[in-house]
PDB file of C-alpha atoms and ligand atoms in Angstrom:
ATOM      1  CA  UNK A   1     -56.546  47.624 -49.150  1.00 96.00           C
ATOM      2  CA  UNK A   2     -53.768  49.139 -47.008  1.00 98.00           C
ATOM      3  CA  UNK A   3     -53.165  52.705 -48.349  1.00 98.00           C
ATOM      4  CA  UNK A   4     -49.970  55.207 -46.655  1.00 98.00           C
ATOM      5  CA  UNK A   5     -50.925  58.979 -46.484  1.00 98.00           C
ATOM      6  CA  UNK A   6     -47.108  60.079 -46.793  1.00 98.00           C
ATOM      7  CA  UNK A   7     -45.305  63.367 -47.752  1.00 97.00           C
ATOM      8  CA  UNK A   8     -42.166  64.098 -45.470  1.00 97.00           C
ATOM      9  CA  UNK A   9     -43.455  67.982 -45.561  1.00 96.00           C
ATOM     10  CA  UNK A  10     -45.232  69.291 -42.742  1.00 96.00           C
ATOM     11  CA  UNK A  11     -48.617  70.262 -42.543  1.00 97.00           C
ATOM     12  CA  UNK A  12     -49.806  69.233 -46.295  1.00 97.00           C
ATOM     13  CA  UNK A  13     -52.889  67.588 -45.148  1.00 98.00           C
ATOM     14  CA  UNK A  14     -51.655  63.852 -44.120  1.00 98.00           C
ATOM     15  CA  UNK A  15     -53.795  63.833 -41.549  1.00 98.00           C
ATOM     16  CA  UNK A  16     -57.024  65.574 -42.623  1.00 98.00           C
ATOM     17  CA  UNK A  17     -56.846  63.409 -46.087  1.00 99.00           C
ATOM     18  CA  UNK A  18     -56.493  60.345 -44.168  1.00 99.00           C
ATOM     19  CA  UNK A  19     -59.090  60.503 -41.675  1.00 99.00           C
ATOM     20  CA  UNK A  20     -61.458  61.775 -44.068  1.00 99.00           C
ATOM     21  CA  UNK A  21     -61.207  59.222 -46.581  1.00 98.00           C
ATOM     22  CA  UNK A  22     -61.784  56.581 -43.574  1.00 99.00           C
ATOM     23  CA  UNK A  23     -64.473  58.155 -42.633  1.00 98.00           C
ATOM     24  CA  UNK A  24     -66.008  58.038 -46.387  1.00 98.00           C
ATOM     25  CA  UNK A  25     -65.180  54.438 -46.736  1.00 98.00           C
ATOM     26  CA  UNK A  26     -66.559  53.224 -43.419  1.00 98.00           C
ATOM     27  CA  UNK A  27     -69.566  55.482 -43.944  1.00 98.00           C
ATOM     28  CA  UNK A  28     -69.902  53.620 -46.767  1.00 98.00           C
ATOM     29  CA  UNK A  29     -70.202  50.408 -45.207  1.00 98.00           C
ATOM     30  CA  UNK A  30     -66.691  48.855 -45.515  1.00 98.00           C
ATOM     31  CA  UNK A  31     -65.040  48.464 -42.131  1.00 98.00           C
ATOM     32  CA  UNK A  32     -62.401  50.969 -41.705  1.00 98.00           C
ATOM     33  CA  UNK A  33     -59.086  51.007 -39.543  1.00 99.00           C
ATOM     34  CA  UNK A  34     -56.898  53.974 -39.554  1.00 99.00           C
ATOM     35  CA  UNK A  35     -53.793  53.592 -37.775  1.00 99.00           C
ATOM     36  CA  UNK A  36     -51.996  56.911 -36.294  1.00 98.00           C
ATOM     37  CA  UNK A  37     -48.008  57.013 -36.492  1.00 98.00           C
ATOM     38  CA  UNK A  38     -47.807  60.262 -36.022  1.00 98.00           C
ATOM     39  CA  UNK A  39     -46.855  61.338 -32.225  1.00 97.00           C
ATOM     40  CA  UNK A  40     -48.360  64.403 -32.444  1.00 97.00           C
ATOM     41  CA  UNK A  41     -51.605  62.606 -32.625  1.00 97.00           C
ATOM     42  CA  UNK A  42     -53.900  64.908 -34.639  1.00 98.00           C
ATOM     43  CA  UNK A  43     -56.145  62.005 -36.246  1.00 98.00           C
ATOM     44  CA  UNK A  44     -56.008  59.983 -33.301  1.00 98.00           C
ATOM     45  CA  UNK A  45     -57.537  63.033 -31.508  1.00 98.00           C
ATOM     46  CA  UNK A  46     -59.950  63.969 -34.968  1.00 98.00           C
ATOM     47  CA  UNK A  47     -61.581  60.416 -34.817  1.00 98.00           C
ATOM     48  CA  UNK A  48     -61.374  59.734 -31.127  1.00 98.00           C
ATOM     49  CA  UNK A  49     -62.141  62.806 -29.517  1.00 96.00           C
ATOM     50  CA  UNK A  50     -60.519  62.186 -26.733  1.00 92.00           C
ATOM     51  CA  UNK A  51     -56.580  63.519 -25.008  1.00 91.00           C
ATOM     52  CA  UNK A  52     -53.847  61.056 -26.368  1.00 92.00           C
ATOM     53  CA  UNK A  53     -52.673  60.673 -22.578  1.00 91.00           C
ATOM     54  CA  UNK A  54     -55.530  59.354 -21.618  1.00 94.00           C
ATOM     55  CA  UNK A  55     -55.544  56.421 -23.789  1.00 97.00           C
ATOM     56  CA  UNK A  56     -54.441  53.163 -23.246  1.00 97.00           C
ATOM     57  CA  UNK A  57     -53.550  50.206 -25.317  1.00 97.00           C
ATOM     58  CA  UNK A  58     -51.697  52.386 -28.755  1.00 98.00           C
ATOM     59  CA  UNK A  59     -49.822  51.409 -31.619  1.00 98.00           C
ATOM     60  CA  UNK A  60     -46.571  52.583 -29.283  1.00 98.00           C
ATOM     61  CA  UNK A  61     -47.540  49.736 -27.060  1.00 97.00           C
ATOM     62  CA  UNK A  62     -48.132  47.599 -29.981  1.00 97.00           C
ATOM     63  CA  UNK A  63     -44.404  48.360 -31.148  1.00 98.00           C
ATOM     64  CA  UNK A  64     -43.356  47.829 -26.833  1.00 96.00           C
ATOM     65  CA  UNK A  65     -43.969  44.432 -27.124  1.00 95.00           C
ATOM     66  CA  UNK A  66     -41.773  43.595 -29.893  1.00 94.00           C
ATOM     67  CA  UNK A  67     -38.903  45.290 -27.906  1.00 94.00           C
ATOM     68  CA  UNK A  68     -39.440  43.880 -24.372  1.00 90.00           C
ATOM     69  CA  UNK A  69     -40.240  40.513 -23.313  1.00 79.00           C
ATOM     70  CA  UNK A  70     -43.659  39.568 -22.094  1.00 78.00           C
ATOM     71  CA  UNK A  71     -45.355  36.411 -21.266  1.00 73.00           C
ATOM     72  CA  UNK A  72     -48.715  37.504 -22.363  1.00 82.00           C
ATOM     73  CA  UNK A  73     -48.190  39.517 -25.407  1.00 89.00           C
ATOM     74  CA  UNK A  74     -51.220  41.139 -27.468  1.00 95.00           C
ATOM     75  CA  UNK A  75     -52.836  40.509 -30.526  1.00 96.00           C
ATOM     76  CA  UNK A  76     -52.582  43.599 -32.717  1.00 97.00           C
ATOM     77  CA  UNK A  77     -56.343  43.989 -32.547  1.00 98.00           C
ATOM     78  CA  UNK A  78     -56.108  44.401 -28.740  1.00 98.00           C
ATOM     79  CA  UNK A  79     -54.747  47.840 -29.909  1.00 98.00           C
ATOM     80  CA  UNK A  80     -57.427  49.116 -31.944  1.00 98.00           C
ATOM     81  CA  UNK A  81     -60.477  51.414 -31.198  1.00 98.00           C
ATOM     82  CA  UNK A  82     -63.963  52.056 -31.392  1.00 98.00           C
ATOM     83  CA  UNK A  83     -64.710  55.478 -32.782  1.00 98.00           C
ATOM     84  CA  UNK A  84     -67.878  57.031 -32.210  1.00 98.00           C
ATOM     85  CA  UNK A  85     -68.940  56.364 -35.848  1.00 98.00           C
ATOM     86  CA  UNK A  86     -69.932  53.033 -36.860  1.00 98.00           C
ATOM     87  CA  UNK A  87     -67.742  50.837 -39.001  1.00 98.00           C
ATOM     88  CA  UNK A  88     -64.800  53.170 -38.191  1.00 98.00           C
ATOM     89  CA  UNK A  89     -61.918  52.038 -36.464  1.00 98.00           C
ATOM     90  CA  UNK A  90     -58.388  53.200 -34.746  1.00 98.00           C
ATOM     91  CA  UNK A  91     -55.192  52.302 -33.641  1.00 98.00           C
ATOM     92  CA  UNK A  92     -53.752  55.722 -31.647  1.00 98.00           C
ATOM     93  CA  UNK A  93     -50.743  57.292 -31.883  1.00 98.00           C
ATOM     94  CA  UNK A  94     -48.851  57.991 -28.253  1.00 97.00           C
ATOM     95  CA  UNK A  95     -46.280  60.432 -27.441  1.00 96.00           C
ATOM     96  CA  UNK A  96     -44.005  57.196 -26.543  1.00 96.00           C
ATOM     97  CA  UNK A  97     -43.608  56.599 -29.793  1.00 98.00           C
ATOM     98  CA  UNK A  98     -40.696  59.539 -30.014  1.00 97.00           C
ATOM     99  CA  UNK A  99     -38.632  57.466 -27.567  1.00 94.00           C
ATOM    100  CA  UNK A 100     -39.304  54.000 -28.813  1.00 97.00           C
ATOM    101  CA  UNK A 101     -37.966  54.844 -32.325  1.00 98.00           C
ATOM    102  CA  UNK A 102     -34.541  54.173 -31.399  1.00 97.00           C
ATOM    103  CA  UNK A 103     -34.932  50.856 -29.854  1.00 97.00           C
ATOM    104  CA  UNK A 104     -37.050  49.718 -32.399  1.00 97.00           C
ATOM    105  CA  UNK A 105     -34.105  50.971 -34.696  1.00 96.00           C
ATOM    106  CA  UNK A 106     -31.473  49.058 -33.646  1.00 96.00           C
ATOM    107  CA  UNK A 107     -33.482  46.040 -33.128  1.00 94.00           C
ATOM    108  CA  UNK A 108     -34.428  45.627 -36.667  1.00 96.00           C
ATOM    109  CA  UNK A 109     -37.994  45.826 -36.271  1.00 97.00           C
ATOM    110  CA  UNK A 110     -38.882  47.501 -39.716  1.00 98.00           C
ATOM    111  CA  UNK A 111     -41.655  45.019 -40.756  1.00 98.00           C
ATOM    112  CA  UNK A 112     -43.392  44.909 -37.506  1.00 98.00           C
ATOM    113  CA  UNK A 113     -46.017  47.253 -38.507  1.00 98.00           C
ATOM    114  CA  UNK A 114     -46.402  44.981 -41.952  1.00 98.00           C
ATOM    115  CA  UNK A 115     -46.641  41.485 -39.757  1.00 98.00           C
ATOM    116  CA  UNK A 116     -49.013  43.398 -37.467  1.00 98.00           C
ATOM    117  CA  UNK A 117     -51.143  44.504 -40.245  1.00 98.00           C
ATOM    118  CA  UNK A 118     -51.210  41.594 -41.768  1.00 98.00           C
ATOM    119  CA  UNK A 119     -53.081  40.185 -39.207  1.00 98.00           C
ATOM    120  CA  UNK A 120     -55.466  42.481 -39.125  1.00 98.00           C
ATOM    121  CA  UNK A 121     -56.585  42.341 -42.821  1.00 97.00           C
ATOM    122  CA  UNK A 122     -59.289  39.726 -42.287  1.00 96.00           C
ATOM    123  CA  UNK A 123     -60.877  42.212 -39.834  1.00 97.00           C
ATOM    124  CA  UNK A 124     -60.756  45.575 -41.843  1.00 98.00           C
ATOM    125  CA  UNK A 125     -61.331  45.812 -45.308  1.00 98.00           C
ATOM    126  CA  UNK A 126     -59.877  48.994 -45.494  1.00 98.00           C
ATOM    127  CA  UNK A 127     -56.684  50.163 -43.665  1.00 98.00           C
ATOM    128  CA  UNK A 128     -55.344  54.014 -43.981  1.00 99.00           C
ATOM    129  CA  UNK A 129     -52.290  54.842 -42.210  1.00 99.00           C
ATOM    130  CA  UNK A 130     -51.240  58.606 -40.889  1.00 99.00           C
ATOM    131  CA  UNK A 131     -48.068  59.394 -40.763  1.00 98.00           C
ATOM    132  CA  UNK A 132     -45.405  62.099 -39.473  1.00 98.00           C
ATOM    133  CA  UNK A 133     -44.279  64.420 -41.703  1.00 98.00           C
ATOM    134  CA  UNK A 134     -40.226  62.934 -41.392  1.00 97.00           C
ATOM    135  CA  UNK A 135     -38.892  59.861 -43.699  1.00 97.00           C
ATOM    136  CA  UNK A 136     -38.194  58.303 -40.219  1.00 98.00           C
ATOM    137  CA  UNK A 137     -38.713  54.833 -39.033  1.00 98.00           C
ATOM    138  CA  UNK A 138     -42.736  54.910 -38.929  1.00 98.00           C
ATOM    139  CA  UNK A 139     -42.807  56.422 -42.027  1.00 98.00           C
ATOM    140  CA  UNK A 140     -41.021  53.659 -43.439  1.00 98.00           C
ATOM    141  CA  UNK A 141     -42.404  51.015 -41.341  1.00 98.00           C
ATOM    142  CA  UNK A 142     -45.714  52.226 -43.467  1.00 98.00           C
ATOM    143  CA  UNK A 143     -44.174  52.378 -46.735  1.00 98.00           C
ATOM    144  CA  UNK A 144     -43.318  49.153 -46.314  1.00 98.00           C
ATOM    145  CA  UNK A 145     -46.829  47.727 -44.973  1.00 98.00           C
ATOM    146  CA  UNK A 146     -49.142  49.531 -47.137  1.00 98.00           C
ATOM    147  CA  UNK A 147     -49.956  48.636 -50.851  1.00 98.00           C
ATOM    148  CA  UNK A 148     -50.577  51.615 -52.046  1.00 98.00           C
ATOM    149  CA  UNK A 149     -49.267  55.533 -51.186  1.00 98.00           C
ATOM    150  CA  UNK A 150     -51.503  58.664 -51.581  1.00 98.00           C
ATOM    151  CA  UNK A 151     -49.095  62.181 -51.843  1.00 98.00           C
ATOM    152  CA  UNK A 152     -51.204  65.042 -50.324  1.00 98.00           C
ATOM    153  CA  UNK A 153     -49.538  68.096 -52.082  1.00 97.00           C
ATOM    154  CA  UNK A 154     -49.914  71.730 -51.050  1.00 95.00           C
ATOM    155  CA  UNK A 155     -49.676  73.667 -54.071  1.00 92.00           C
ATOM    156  CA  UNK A 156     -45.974  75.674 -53.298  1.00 89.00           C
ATOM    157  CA  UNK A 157     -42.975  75.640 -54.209  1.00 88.00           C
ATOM    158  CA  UNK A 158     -41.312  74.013 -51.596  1.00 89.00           C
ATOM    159  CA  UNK A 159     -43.835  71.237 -51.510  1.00 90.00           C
ATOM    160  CA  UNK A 160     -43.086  70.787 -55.201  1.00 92.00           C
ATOM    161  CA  UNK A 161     -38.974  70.025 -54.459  1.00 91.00           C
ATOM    162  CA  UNK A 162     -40.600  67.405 -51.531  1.00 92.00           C
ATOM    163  CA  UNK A 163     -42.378  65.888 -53.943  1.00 95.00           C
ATOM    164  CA  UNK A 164     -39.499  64.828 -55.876  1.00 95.00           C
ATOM    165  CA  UNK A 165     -37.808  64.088 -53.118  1.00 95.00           C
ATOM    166  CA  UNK A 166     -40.528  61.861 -52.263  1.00 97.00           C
ATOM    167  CA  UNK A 167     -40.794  60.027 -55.874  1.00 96.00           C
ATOM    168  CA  UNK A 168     -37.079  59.304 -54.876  1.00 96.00           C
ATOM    169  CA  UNK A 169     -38.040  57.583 -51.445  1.00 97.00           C
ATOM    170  CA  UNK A 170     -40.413  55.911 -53.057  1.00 98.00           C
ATOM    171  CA  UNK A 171     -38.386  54.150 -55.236  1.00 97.00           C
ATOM    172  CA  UNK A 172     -35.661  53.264 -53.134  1.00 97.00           C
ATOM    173  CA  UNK A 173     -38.449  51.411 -50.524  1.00 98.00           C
ATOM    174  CA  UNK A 174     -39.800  49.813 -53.543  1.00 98.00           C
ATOM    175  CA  UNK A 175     -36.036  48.617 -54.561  1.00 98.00           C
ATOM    176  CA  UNK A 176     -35.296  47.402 -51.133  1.00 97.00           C
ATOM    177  CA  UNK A 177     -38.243  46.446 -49.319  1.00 98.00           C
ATOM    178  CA  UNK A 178     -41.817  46.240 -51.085  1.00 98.00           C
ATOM    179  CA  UNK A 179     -41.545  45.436 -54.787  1.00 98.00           C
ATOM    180  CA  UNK A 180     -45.442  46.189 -55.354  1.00 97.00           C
ATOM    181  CA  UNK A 181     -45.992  49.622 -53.480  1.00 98.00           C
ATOM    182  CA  UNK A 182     -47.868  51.505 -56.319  1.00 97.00           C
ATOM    183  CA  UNK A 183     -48.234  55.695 -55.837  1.00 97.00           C
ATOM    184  CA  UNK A 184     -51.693  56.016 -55.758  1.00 97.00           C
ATOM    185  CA  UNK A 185     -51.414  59.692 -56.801  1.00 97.00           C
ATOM    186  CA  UNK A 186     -50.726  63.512 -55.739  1.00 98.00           C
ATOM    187  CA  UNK A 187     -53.531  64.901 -54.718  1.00 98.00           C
ATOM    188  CA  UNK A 188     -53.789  68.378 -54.129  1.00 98.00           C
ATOM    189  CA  UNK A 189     -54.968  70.055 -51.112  1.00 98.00           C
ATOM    190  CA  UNK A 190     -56.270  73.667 -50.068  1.00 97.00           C
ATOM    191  CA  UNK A 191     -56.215  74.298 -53.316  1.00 96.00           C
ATOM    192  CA  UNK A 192     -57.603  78.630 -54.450  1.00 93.00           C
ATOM    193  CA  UNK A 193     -58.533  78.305 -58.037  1.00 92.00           C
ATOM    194  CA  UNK A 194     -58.654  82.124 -58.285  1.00 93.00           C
ATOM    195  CA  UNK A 195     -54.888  82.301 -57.211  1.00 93.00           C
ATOM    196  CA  UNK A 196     -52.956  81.849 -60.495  1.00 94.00           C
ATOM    197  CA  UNK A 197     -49.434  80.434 -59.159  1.00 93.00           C
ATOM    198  CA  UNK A 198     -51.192  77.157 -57.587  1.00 94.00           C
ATOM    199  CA  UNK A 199     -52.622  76.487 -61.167  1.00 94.00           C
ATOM    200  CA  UNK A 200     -49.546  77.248 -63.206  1.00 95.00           C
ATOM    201  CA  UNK A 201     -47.815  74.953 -60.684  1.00 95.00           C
ATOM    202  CA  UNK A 202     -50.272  71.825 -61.407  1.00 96.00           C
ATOM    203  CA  UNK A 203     -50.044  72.376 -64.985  1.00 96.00           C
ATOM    204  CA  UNK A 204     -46.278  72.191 -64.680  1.00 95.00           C
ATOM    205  CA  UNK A 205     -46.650  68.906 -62.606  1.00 96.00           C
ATOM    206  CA  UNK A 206     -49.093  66.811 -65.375  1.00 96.00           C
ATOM    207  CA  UNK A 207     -46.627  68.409 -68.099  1.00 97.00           C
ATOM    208  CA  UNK A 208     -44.215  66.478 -66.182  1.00 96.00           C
ATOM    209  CA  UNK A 209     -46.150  63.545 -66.391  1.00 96.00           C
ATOM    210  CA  UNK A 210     -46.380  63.160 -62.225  1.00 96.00           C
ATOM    211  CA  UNK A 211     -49.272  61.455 -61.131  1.00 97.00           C
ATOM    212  CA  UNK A 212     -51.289  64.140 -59.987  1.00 98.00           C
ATOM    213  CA  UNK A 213     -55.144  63.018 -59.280  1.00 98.00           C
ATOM    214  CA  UNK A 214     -58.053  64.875 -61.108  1.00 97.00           C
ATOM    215  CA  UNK A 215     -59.626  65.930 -58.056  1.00 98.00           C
ATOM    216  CA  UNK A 216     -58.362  68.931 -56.509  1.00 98.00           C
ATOM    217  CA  UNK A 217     -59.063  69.421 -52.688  1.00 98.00           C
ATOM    218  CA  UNK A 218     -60.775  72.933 -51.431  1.00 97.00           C
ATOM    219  CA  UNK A 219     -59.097  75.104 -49.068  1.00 97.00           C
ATOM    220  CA  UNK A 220     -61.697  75.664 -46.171  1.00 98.00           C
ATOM    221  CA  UNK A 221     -62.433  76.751 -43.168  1.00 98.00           C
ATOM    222  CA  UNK A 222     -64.919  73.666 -42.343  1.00 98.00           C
ATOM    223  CA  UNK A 223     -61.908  71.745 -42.019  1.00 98.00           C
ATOM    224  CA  UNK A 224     -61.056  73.503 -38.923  1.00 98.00           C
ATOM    225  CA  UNK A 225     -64.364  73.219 -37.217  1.00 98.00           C
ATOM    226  CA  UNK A 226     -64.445  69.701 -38.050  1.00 98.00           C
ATOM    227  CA  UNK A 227     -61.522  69.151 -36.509  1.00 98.00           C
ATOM    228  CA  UNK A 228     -62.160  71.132 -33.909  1.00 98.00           C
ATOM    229  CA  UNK A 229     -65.563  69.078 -33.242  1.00 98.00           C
ATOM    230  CA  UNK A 230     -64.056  66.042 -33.913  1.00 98.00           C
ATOM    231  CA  UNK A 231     -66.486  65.157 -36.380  1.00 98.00           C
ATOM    232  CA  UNK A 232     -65.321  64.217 -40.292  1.00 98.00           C
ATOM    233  CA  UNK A 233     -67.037  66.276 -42.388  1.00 98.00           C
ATOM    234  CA  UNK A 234     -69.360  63.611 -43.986  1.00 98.00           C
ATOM    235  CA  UNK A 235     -70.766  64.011 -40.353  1.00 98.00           C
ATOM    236  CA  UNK A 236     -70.676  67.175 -39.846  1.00 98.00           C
ATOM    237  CA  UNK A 237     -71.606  68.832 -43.320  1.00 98.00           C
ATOM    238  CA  UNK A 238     -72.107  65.944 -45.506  1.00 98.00           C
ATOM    239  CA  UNK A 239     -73.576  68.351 -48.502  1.00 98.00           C
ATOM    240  CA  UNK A 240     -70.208  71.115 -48.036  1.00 98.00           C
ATOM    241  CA  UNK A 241     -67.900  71.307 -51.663  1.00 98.00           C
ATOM    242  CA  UNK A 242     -65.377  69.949 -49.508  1.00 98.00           C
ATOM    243  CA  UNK A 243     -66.790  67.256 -48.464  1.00 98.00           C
ATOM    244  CA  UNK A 244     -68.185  66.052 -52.118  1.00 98.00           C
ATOM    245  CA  UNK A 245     -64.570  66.635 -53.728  1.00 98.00           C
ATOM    246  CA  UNK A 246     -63.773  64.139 -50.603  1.00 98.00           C
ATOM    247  CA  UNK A 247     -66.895  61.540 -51.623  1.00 98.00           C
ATOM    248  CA  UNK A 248     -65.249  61.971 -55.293  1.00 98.00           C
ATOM    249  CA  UNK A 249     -62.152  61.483 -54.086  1.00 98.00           C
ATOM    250  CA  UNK A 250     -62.409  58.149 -52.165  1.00 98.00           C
ATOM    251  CA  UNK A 251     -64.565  57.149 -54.909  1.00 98.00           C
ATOM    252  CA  UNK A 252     -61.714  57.485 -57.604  1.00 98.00           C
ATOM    253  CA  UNK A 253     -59.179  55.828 -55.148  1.00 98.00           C
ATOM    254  CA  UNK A 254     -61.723  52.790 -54.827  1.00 96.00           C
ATOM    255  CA  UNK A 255     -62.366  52.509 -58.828  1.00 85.00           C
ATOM    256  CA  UNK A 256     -65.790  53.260 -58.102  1.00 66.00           C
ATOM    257  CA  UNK A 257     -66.325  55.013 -61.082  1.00 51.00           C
ATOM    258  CA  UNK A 258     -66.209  54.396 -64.662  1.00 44.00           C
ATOM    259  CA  UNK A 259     -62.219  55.108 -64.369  1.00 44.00           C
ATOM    260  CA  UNK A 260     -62.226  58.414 -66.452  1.00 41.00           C
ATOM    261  CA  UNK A 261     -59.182  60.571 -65.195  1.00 42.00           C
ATOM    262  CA  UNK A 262     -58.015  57.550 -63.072  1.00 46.00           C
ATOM    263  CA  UNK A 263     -54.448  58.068 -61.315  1.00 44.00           C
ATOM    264  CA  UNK A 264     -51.361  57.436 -63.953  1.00 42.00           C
ATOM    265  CA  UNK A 265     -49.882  55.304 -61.223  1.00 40.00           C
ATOM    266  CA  UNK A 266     -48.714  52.821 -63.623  1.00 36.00           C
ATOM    267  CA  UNK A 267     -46.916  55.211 -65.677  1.00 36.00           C
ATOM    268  CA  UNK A 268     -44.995  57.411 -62.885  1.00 39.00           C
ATOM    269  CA  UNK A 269     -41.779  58.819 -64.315  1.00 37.00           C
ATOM    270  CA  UNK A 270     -39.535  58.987 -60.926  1.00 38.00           C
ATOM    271  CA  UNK A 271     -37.563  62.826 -60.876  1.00 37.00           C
ATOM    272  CA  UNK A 272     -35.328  63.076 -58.280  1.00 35.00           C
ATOM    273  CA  UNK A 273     -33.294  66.032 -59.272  1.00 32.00           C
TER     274      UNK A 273
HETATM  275  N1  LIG B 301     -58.630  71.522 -47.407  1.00 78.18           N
HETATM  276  C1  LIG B 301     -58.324  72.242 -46.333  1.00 78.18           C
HETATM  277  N2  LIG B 301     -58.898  73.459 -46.121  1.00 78.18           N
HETATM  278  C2  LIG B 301     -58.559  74.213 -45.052  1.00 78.18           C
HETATM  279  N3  LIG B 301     -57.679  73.846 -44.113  1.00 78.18           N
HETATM  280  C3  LIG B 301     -57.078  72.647 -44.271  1.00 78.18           C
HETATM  281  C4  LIG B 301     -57.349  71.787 -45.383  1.00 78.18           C
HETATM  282  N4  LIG B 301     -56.591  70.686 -45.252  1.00 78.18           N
HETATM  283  C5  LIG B 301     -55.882  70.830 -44.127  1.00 78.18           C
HETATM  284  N5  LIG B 301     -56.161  72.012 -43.536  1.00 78.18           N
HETATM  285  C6  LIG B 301     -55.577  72.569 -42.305  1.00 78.18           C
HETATM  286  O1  LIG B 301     -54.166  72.618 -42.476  1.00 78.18           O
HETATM  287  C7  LIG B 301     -53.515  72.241 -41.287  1.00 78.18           C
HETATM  288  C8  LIG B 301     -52.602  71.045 -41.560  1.00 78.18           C
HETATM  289  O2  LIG B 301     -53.426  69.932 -41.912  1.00 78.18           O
HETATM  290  P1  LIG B 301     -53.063  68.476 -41.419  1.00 78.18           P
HETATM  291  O3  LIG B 301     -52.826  68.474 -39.945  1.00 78.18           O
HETATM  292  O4  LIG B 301     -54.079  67.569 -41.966  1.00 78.18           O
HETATM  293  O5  LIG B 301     -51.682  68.292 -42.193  1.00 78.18           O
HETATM  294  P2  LIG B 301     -50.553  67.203 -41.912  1.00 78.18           P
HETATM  295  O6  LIG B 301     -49.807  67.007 -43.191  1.00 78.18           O
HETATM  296  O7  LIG B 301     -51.138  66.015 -41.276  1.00 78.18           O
HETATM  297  O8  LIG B 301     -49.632  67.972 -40.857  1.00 78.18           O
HETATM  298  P3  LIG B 301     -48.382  67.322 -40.059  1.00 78.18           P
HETATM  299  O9  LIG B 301     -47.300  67.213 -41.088  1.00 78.18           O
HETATM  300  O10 LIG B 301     -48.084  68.321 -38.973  1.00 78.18           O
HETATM  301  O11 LIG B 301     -48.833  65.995 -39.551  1.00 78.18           O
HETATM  302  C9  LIG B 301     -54.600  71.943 -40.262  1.00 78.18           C
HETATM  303  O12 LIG B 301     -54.792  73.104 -39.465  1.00 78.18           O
HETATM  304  C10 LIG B 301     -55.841  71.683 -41.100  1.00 78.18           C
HETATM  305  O13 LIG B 301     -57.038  72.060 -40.456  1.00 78.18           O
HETATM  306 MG1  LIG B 302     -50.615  65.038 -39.482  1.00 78.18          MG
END
């Protein structure tokens, strides 16, 4: 399964969500490759714990080699990672990525990620990708390669108008590029149940019929410290709220369960207005 963490807003959770659920699934068992196209690195940093310039061999290089002749070029797995947790899996992000993006433009080289990916799917059984929080061409290069799209959603206003926006984008890549891209769901992150404007605005979403996922994510402070350990929290406080809502969570995605509050995918009313 190849699944997009996307929402063109900023600081929603893209990167928390995604290396979280990795973590969850390769805890679980399933090998687990999460691949960071975000240049600011954050989940290549969370997973590896390591500086971004000091590593070699990223998807930025990956992306090099379909811009630049070489005799020898790489497989795409010659670009992935060991984390320090077993089964789990990256290919990091690289601050070359910024000035790549408009070679890789001009040259066409949208479905590079998807070929790339591709070939990796025999080797993973799961594949998460991060992304920046732009519709630019990473983002899209991921739209296009993933099956499926989880919509972290940050329970504002604003992020409300993005998420139309969004369901828009969504549409159009599914129009022109990827006929079977299914939205996986909203889910909804750092979510205050005592607050009452978060909850009004949830209601409002499912009375809009939007796909938003049963399972609303806690706001916490252990997400800092975890990332500031470099240690998911099913390894660092495996037993924390947030960190069940997160077991419940990948366990909904991965129809572990009996299916009861399952994600309306199918029946996703797109509302761009
Ligand atoms: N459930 C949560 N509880 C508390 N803090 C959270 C939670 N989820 C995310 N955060 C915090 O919010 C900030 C933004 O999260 P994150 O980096 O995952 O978002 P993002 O969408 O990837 O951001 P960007 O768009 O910059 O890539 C981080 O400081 C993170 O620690
Ligand atoms: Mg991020």
């Amino acid at each position: 399964m190849k699944r997009v963490v996307f929402n063109q807003k900023g600081g929603v959770g893209k990167s928390s969500i995604t290396s979280n659920l990795a973590a969850i699934s390769a805890r679980n068992g399933i090998k687990t490759l999460v691949v960071d196209l975000d240049t600011q690195g954050n989940t290549t940093q969370y997973l590896l714990g390591q500086p971004l310039h000091e590593i070699e061999n990223t998807v930025a290089d990956l992306f090099e080699q379909t811009v630049s002749f070489n005799l020898f070029s790489k497989e795409p797995f010659d670009f992935v990672h060991e984390t320090p947790f077993p089964n789990l899996f990256v290919m990091p992000s690289s601050p070359n990525l910024d000035h790549l993006e408009g070679k890789l433009e001009s040259r066409y080289k949208i479905y590079k990620l998807k070929d790339a990916l591709t070939k990796l799917e025999d080797d993973f059984e799961a594949i998460y990708i991060d992304t920046p929080p732009a519709l630019n061409f990473y983002s899209r290069s991921a739209l296009i390669a993933a099956e499926r799209c989880l919509i972290p959603f940050d329970c504002d206003e604003f992020s409300r108008q993005a998420l139309y926006t969004l369901l828009g984008t969504l549409q159009e890549i599914r129009d022109d590029h990827n006929a079977t891209l299914e939205v996986e769901g909203v889910i909804a992150n750092q979510f205050q149940p005592r607050a009452r404007l978060p909850k009004q605005l949830l209601e409002e979403l499912i009375a809009e019929d939007l796909p938003l996922l049963p399972i609303y994510l806690s706001a916490s402070v252990k997400m800092r410290e975890s990332h500031q350990q470099s240690k998911p929290l099913i390894h660092m406080a495996a037993s924390h709220k947030l960190t069940q809502q997160f077991v419940e969570l990948h366990d909904l995605l991965n129809d572990k369960k009996s299916g009861k509050g399952k994600s309306r995918s199918s029946k996703v009313k797109v509302k761009t207005a």
